[in-house]
């Protein structure tokens, strides 16, 4: 099963009683393992979590910290990109050349690199002494 298919399989499980905007994400790690996540809303609206953050948390819980590829699918006619915060979260575990494939509900796809999605990212190198 492709990474986009894994993201699409996760998407219907999103908890979105307020926006009804379902997002599914899938991450392939350097080992080849796949971790998925969905967005989870909260009545205190900004306290929800994004699908990408959920997949990253599952990856870390699984003992991995290196993202090799990302896929995201959302309820839009255009491919759904990760939000700004998730771009930074992805960059924490992925190099700038890692591919992020985004897909719409209609099947349109767009692939970009992490570096294209988040140019000038803040990285651990900025904290080196």
mmCIF file with all atom_site columns, C-alpha atoms in Angstrom:
data_model
loop_
_atom_site.group_PDB
_atom_site.id
_atom_site.type_symbol
_atom_site.label_atom_id
_atom_site.label_alt_id
_atom_site.label_comp_id
_atom_site.label_asym_id
_atom_site.label_entity_id
_atom_site.label_seq_id
_atom_site.pdbx_PDB_ins_code
_atom_site.Cartn_x
_atom_site.Cartn_y
_atom_site.Cartn_z
_atom_site.occupancy
_atom_site.B_iso_or_equiv
_atom_site.pdbx_formal_charge
_atom_site.auth_seq_id
_atom_site.auth_comp_id
_atom_site.auth_asym_id
_atom_site.auth_atom_id
_atom_site.pdbx_PDB_model_num
ATOM 1   C CA . UNK A 1 1   ? 0.000   0.000  0.000  1.00 0.00 ? 1   UNK A CA 1
ATOM 2   C CA . UNK A 1 2   ? 1.351   3.459  -0.890 1.00 0.00 ? 2   UNK A CA 1
ATOM 3   C CA . UNK A 1 3   ? 1.945   6.171  1.675  1.00 0.00 ? 3   UNK A CA 1
ATOM 4   C CA . UNK A 1 4   ? -0.939  8.204  0.216  1.00 0.00 ? 4   UNK A CA 1
ATOM 5   C CA . UNK A 1 5   ? -3.210  5.167  0.552  1.00 0.00 ? 5   UNK A CA 1
ATOM 6   C CA . UNK A 1 6   ? -2.199  4.851  4.215  1.00 0.00 ? 6   UNK A CA 1
ATOM 7   C CA . UNK A 1 7   ? -3.010  8.539  4.789  1.00 0.00 ? 7   UNK A CA 1
ATOM 8   C CA . UNK A 1 8   ? -6.351  8.101  2.995  1.00 0.00 ? 8   UNK A CA 1
ATOM 9   C CA . UNK A 1 9   ? -7.126  5.033  5.089  1.00 0.00 ? 9   UNK A CA 1
ATOM 10  C CA . UNK A 1 10  ? -6.516  7.023  8.286  1.00 0.00 ? 10  UNK A CA 1
ATOM 11  C CA . UNK A 1 11  ? -8.423  10.157 7.201  1.00 0.00 ? 11  UNK A CA 1
ATOM 12  C CA . UNK A 1 12  ? -11.988 8.921  7.923  1.00 0.00 ? 12  UNK A CA 1
ATOM 13  C CA . UNK A 1 13  ? -10.994 8.285  11.546 1.00 0.00 ? 13  UNK A CA 1
ATOM 14  C CA . UNK A 1 14  ? -10.339 11.989 12.195 1.00 0.00 ? 14  UNK A CA 1
ATOM 15  C CA . UNK A 1 15  ? -12.286 13.528 15.086 1.00 0.00 ? 15  UNK A CA 1
ATOM 16  C CA . UNK A 1 16  ? -13.675 16.732 13.558 1.00 0.00 ? 16  UNK A CA 1
ATOM 17  C CA . UNK A 1 17  ? -17.098 17.554 15.068 1.00 0.00 ? 17  UNK A CA 1
ATOM 18  C CA . UNK A 1 18  ? -16.569 21.314 14.630 1.00 0.00 ? 18  UNK A CA 1
ATOM 19  C CA . UNK A 1 19  ? -14.987 21.855 11.219 1.00 0.00 ? 19  UNK A CA 1
ATOM 20  C CA . UNK A 1 20  ? -15.856 18.534 9.545  1.00 0.00 ? 20  UNK A CA 1
ATOM 21  C CA . UNK A 1 21  ? -12.485 18.929 7.760  1.00 0.00 ? 21  UNK A CA 1
ATOM 22  C CA . UNK A 1 22  ? -10.790 15.543 7.935  1.00 0.00 ? 22  UNK A CA 1
ATOM 23  C CA . UNK A 1 23  ? -7.047  15.245 7.461  1.00 0.00 ? 23  UNK A CA 1
ATOM 24  C CA . UNK A 1 24  ? -4.989  12.073 7.372  1.00 0.00 ? 24  UNK A CA 1
ATOM 25  C CA . UNK A 1 25  ? -1.212  11.873 7.399  1.00 0.00 ? 25  UNK A CA 1
ATOM 26  C CA . UNK A 1 26  ? 1.285   9.071  6.950  1.00 0.00 ? 26  UNK A CA 1
ATOM 27  C CA . UNK A 1 27  ? 5.015   9.061  7.575  1.00 0.00 ? 27  UNK A CA 1
ATOM 28  C CA . UNK A 1 28  ? 7.536   6.551  6.297  1.00 0.00 ? 28  UNK A CA 1
ATOM 29  C CA . UNK A 1 29  ? 10.666  6.379  8.412  1.00 0.00 ? 29  UNK A CA 1
ATOM 30  C CA . UNK A 1 30  ? 14.209  5.565  7.377  1.00 0.00 ? 30  UNK A CA 1
ATOM 31  C CA . UNK A 1 31  ? 13.600  1.966  8.512  1.00 0.00 ? 31  UNK A CA 1
ATOM 32  C CA . UNK A 1 32  ? 10.559  1.701  6.200  1.00 0.00 ? 32  UNK A CA 1
ATOM 33  C CA . UNK A 1 33  ? 8.004   1.677  9.017  1.00 0.00 ? 33  UNK A CA 1
ATOM 34  C CA . UNK A 1 34  ? 4.811   3.670  8.451  1.00 0.00 ? 34  UNK A CA 1
ATOM 35  C CA . UNK A 1 35  ? 3.045   5.749  11.091 1.00 0.00 ? 35  UNK A CA 1
ATOM 36  C CA . UNK A 1 36  ? -0.288  7.478  10.581 1.00 0.00 ? 36  UNK A CA 1
ATOM 37  C CA . UNK A 1 37  ? -2.222  10.249 12.271 1.00 0.00 ? 37  UNK A CA 1
ATOM 38  C CA . UNK A 1 38  ? -5.450  12.217 11.994 1.00 0.00 ? 38  UNK A CA 1
ATOM 39  C CA . UNK A 1 39  ? -6.537  15.632 13.124 1.00 0.00 ? 39  UNK A CA 1
ATOM 40  C CA . UNK A 1 40  ? -8.333  15.705 16.475 1.00 0.00 ? 40  UNK A CA 1
ATOM 41  C CA . UNK A 1 41  ? -10.428 18.768 17.317 1.00 0.00 ? 41  UNK A CA 1
ATOM 42  C CA . UNK A 1 42  ? -11.382 20.070 20.733 1.00 0.00 ? 42  UNK A CA 1
ATOM 43  C CA . UNK A 1 43  ? -14.208 22.330 21.934 1.00 0.00 ? 43  UNK A CA 1
ATOM 44  C CA . UNK A 1 44  ? -11.443 24.712 23.041 1.00 0.00 ? 44  UNK A CA 1
ATOM 45  C CA . UNK A 1 45  ? -10.724 25.072 19.322 1.00 0.00 ? 45  UNK A CA 1
ATOM 46  C CA . UNK A 1 46  ? -7.021  25.933 19.233 1.00 0.00 ? 46  UNK A CA 1
ATOM 47  C CA . UNK A 1 47  ? -6.258  22.973 21.498 1.00 0.00 ? 47  UNK A CA 1
ATOM 48  C CA . UNK A 1 48  ? -6.770  20.394 18.743 1.00 0.00 ? 48  UNK A CA 1
ATOM 49  C CA . UNK A 1 49  ? -3.954  18.504 17.076 1.00 0.00 ? 49  UNK A CA 1
ATOM 50  C CA . UNK A 1 50  ? -2.999  18.093 13.451 1.00 0.00 ? 50  UNK A CA 1
ATOM 51  C CA . UNK A 1 51  ? -2.744  14.784 11.613 1.00 0.00 ? 51  UNK A CA 1
ATOM 52  C CA . UNK A 1 52  ? 0.957   15.295 10.946 1.00 0.00 ? 52  UNK A CA 1
ATOM 53  C CA . UNK A 1 53  ? 1.648   15.902 14.645 1.00 0.00 ? 53  UNK A CA 1
ATOM 54  C CA . UNK A 1 54  ? -0.223  12.716 15.507 1.00 0.00 ? 54  UNK A CA 1
ATOM 55  C CA . UNK A 1 55  ? 1.821   10.688 13.027 1.00 0.00 ? 55  UNK A CA 1
ATOM 56  C CA . UNK A 1 56  ? 5.045   12.195 14.377 1.00 0.00 ? 56  UNK A CA 1
ATOM 57  C CA . UNK A 1 57  ? 4.035   11.358 17.955 1.00 0.00 ? 57  UNK A CA 1
ATOM 58  C CA . UNK A 1 58  ? 3.290   7.759  16.917 1.00 0.00 ? 58  UNK A CA 1
ATOM 59  C CA . UNK A 1 59  ? 6.672   7.583  15.181 1.00 0.00 ? 59  UNK A CA 1
ATOM 60  C CA . UNK A 1 60  ? 8.529   8.775  18.269 1.00 0.00 ? 60  UNK A CA 1
ATOM 61  C CA . UNK A 1 61  ? 6.541   6.381  20.463 1.00 0.00 ? 61  UNK A CA 1
ATOM 62  C CA . UNK A 1 62  ? 7.594   3.643  18.034 1.00 0.00 ? 62  UNK A CA 1
ATOM 63  C CA . UNK A 1 63  ? 11.226  4.501  18.782 1.00 0.00 ? 63  UNK A CA 1
ATOM 64  C CA . UNK A 1 64  ? 12.040  6.245  15.512 1.00 0.00 ? 64  UNK A CA 1
ATOM 65  C CA . UNK A 1 65  ? 13.191  9.785  14.802 1.00 0.00 ? 65  UNK A CA 1
ATOM 66  C CA . UNK A 1 66  ? 14.032  9.974  11.093 1.00 0.00 ? 66  UNK A CA 1
ATOM 67  C CA . UNK A 1 67  ? 11.351  10.787 8.521  1.00 0.00 ? 67  UNK A CA 1
ATOM 68  C CA . UNK A 1 68  ? 12.037  9.586  4.980  1.00 0.00 ? 68  UNK A CA 1
ATOM 69  C CA . UNK A 1 69  ? 8.713   10.590 3.358  1.00 0.00 ? 69  UNK A CA 1
ATOM 70  C CA . UNK A 1 70  ? 5.390   12.244 4.245  1.00 0.00 ? 70  UNK A CA 1
ATOM 71  C CA . UNK A 1 71  ? 1.884   12.071 2.756  1.00 0.00 ? 71  UNK A CA 1
ATOM 72  C CA . UNK A 1 72  ? -1.085  14.269 3.673  1.00 0.00 ? 72  UNK A CA 1
ATOM 73  C CA . UNK A 1 73  ? -4.677  14.161 2.445  1.00 0.00 ? 73  UNK A CA 1
ATOM 74  C CA . UNK A 1 74  ? -7.488  16.554 3.343  1.00 0.00 ? 74  UNK A CA 1
ATOM 75  C CA . UNK A 1 75  ? -11.071 17.486 2.547  1.00 0.00 ? 75  UNK A CA 1
ATOM 76  C CA . UNK A 1 76  ? -10.289 20.076 -0.115 1.00 0.00 ? 76  UNK A CA 1
ATOM 77  C CA . UNK A 1 77  ? -10.463 20.263 -3.895 1.00 0.00 ? 77  UNK A CA 1
ATOM 78  C CA . UNK A 1 78  ? -6.787  21.235 -3.878 1.00 0.00 ? 78  UNK A CA 1
ATOM 79  C CA . UNK A 1 79  ? -3.881  19.342 -2.311 1.00 0.00 ? 79  UNK A CA 1
ATOM 80  C CA . UNK A 1 80  ? -3.731  20.098 1.434  1.00 0.00 ? 80  UNK A CA 1
ATOM 81  C CA . UNK A 1 81  ? -0.343  21.252 2.742  1.00 0.00 ? 81  UNK A CA 1
ATOM 82  C CA . UNK A 1 82  ? 0.810   20.888 6.338  1.00 0.00 ? 82  UNK A CA 1
ATOM 83  C CA . UNK A 1 83  ? 0.203   23.999 8.442  1.00 0.00 ? 83  UNK A CA 1
ATOM 84  C CA . UNK A 1 84  ? 3.186   26.132 9.397  1.00 0.00 ? 84  UNK A CA 1
ATOM 85  C CA . UNK A 1 85  ? 3.585   24.513 12.813 1.00 0.00 ? 85  UNK A CA 1
ATOM 86  C CA . UNK A 1 86  ? 3.540   21.034 11.305 1.00 0.00 ? 86  UNK A CA 1
ATOM 87  C CA . UNK A 1 87  ? 6.099   22.053 8.709  1.00 0.00 ? 87  UNK A CA 1
ATOM 88  C CA . UNK A 1 88  ? 8.440   22.908 11.579 1.00 0.00 ? 88  UNK A CA 1
ATOM 89  C CA . UNK A 1 89  ? 7.557   19.650 13.380 1.00 0.00 ? 89  UNK A CA 1
ATOM 90  C CA . UNK A 1 90  ? 8.284   17.661 10.214 1.00 0.00 ? 90  UNK A CA 1
ATOM 91  C CA . UNK A 1 91  ? 11.580  19.523 9.726  1.00 0.00 ? 91  UNK A CA 1
ATOM 92  C CA . UNK A 1 92  ? 12.691  18.476 13.209 1.00 0.00 ? 92  UNK A CA 1
ATOM 93  C CA . UNK A 1 93  ? 12.827  14.862 11.972 1.00 0.00 ? 93  UNK A CA 1
ATOM 94  C CA . UNK A 1 94  ? 13.319  15.279 8.205  1.00 0.00 ? 94  UNK A CA 1
ATOM 95  C CA . UNK A 1 95  ? 16.018  16.797 6.061  1.00 0.00 ? 95  UNK A CA 1
ATOM 96  C CA . UNK A 1 96  ? 15.207  19.530 3.554  1.00 0.00 ? 96  UNK A CA 1
ATOM 97  C CA . UNK A 1 97  ? 15.177  17.064 0.627  1.00 0.00 ? 97  UNK A CA 1
ATOM 98  C CA . UNK A 1 98  ? 12.493  14.788 2.103  1.00 0.00 ? 98  UNK A CA 1
ATOM 99  C CA . UNK A 1 99  ? 9.427   14.600 -0.142 1.00 0.00 ? 99  UNK A CA 1
ATOM 100 C CA . UNK A 1 100 ? 5.982   15.622 1.122  1.00 0.00 ? 100 UNK A CA 1
ATOM 101 C CA . UNK A 1 101 ? 3.117   14.501 -1.107 1.00 0.00 ? 101 UNK A CA 1
ATOM 102 C CA . UNK A 1 102 ? -0.173  16.296 -0.615 1.00 0.00 ? 102 UNK A CA 1
ATOM 103 C CA . UNK A 1 103 ? -3.478  15.100 -2.028 1.00 0.00 ? 103 UNK A CA 1
ATOM 104 C CA . UNK A 1 104 ? -6.971  16.535 -2.375 1.00 0.00 ? 104 UNK A CA 1
ATOM 105 C CA . UNK A 1 105 ? -10.256 14.724 -1.898 1.00 0.00 ? 105 UNK A CA 1
ATOM 106 C CA . UNK A 1 106 ? -10.536 14.656 -5.698 1.00 0.00 ? 106 UNK A CA 1
ATOM 107 C CA . UNK A 1 107 ? -7.183  12.900 -6.158 1.00 0.00 ? 107 UNK A CA 1
ATOM 108 C CA . UNK A 1 108 ? -5.063  15.895 -7.213 1.00 0.00 ? 108 UNK A CA 1
ATOM 109 C CA . UNK A 1 109 ? -1.488  15.481 -6.011 1.00 0.00 ? 109 UNK A CA 1
ATOM 110 C CA . UNK A 1 110 ? 1.336   17.903 -5.336 1.00 0.00 ? 110 UNK A CA 1
ATOM 111 C CA . UNK A 1 111 ? 4.803   16.867 -4.178 1.00 0.00 ? 111 UNK A CA 1
ATOM 112 C CA . UNK A 1 112 ? 7.277   19.292 -2.652 1.00 0.00 ? 112 UNK A CA 1
ATOM 113 C CA . UNK A 1 113 ? 10.338  18.928 -0.478 1.00 0.00 ? 113 UNK A CA 1
ATOM 114 C CA . UNK A 1 114 ? 10.435  19.916 3.172  1.00 0.00 ? 114 UNK A CA 1
ATOM 115 C CA . UNK A 1 115 ? 12.883  22.667 2.168  1.00 0.00 ? 115 UNK A CA 1
ATOM 116 C CA . UNK A 1 116 ? 10.414  24.045 -0.370 1.00 0.00 ? 116 UNK A CA 1
ATOM 117 C CA . UNK A 1 117 ? 7.599   23.981 2.183  1.00 0.00 ? 117 UNK A CA 1
ATOM 118 C CA . UNK A 1 118 ? 9.691   25.619 4.903  1.00 0.00 ? 118 UNK A CA 1
ATOM 119 C CA . UNK A 1 119 ? 12.594  27.627 3.501  1.00 0.00 ? 119 UNK A CA 1
ATOM 120 C CA . UNK A 1 120 ? 14.848  29.101 6.143  1.00 0.00 ? 120 UNK A CA 1
ATOM 121 C CA . UNK A 1 121 ? 13.703  26.600 8.776  1.00 0.00 ? 121 UNK A CA 1
ATOM 122 C CA . UNK A 1 122 ? 14.919  26.905 12.342 1.00 0.00 ? 122 UNK A CA 1
ATOM 123 C CA . UNK A 1 123 ? 16.985  23.769 12.980 1.00 0.00 ? 123 UNK A CA 1
ATOM 124 C CA . UNK A 1 124 ? 19.075  22.319 15.809 1.00 0.00 ? 124 UNK A CA 1
ATOM 125 C CA . UNK A 1 125 ? 22.117  23.788 14.029 1.00 0.00 ? 125 UNK A CA 1
ATOM 126 C CA . UNK A 1 126 ? 20.921  27.237 15.120 1.00 0.00 ? 126 UNK A CA 1
ATOM 127 C CA . UNK A 1 127 ? 21.287  26.144 18.738 1.00 0.00 ? 127 UNK A CA 1
ATOM 128 C CA . UNK A 1 128 ? 24.825  24.755 18.391 1.00 0.00 ? 128 UNK A CA 1
ATOM 129 C CA . UNK A 1 129 ? 27.413  26.541 20.463 1.00 0.00 ? 129 UNK A CA 1
#
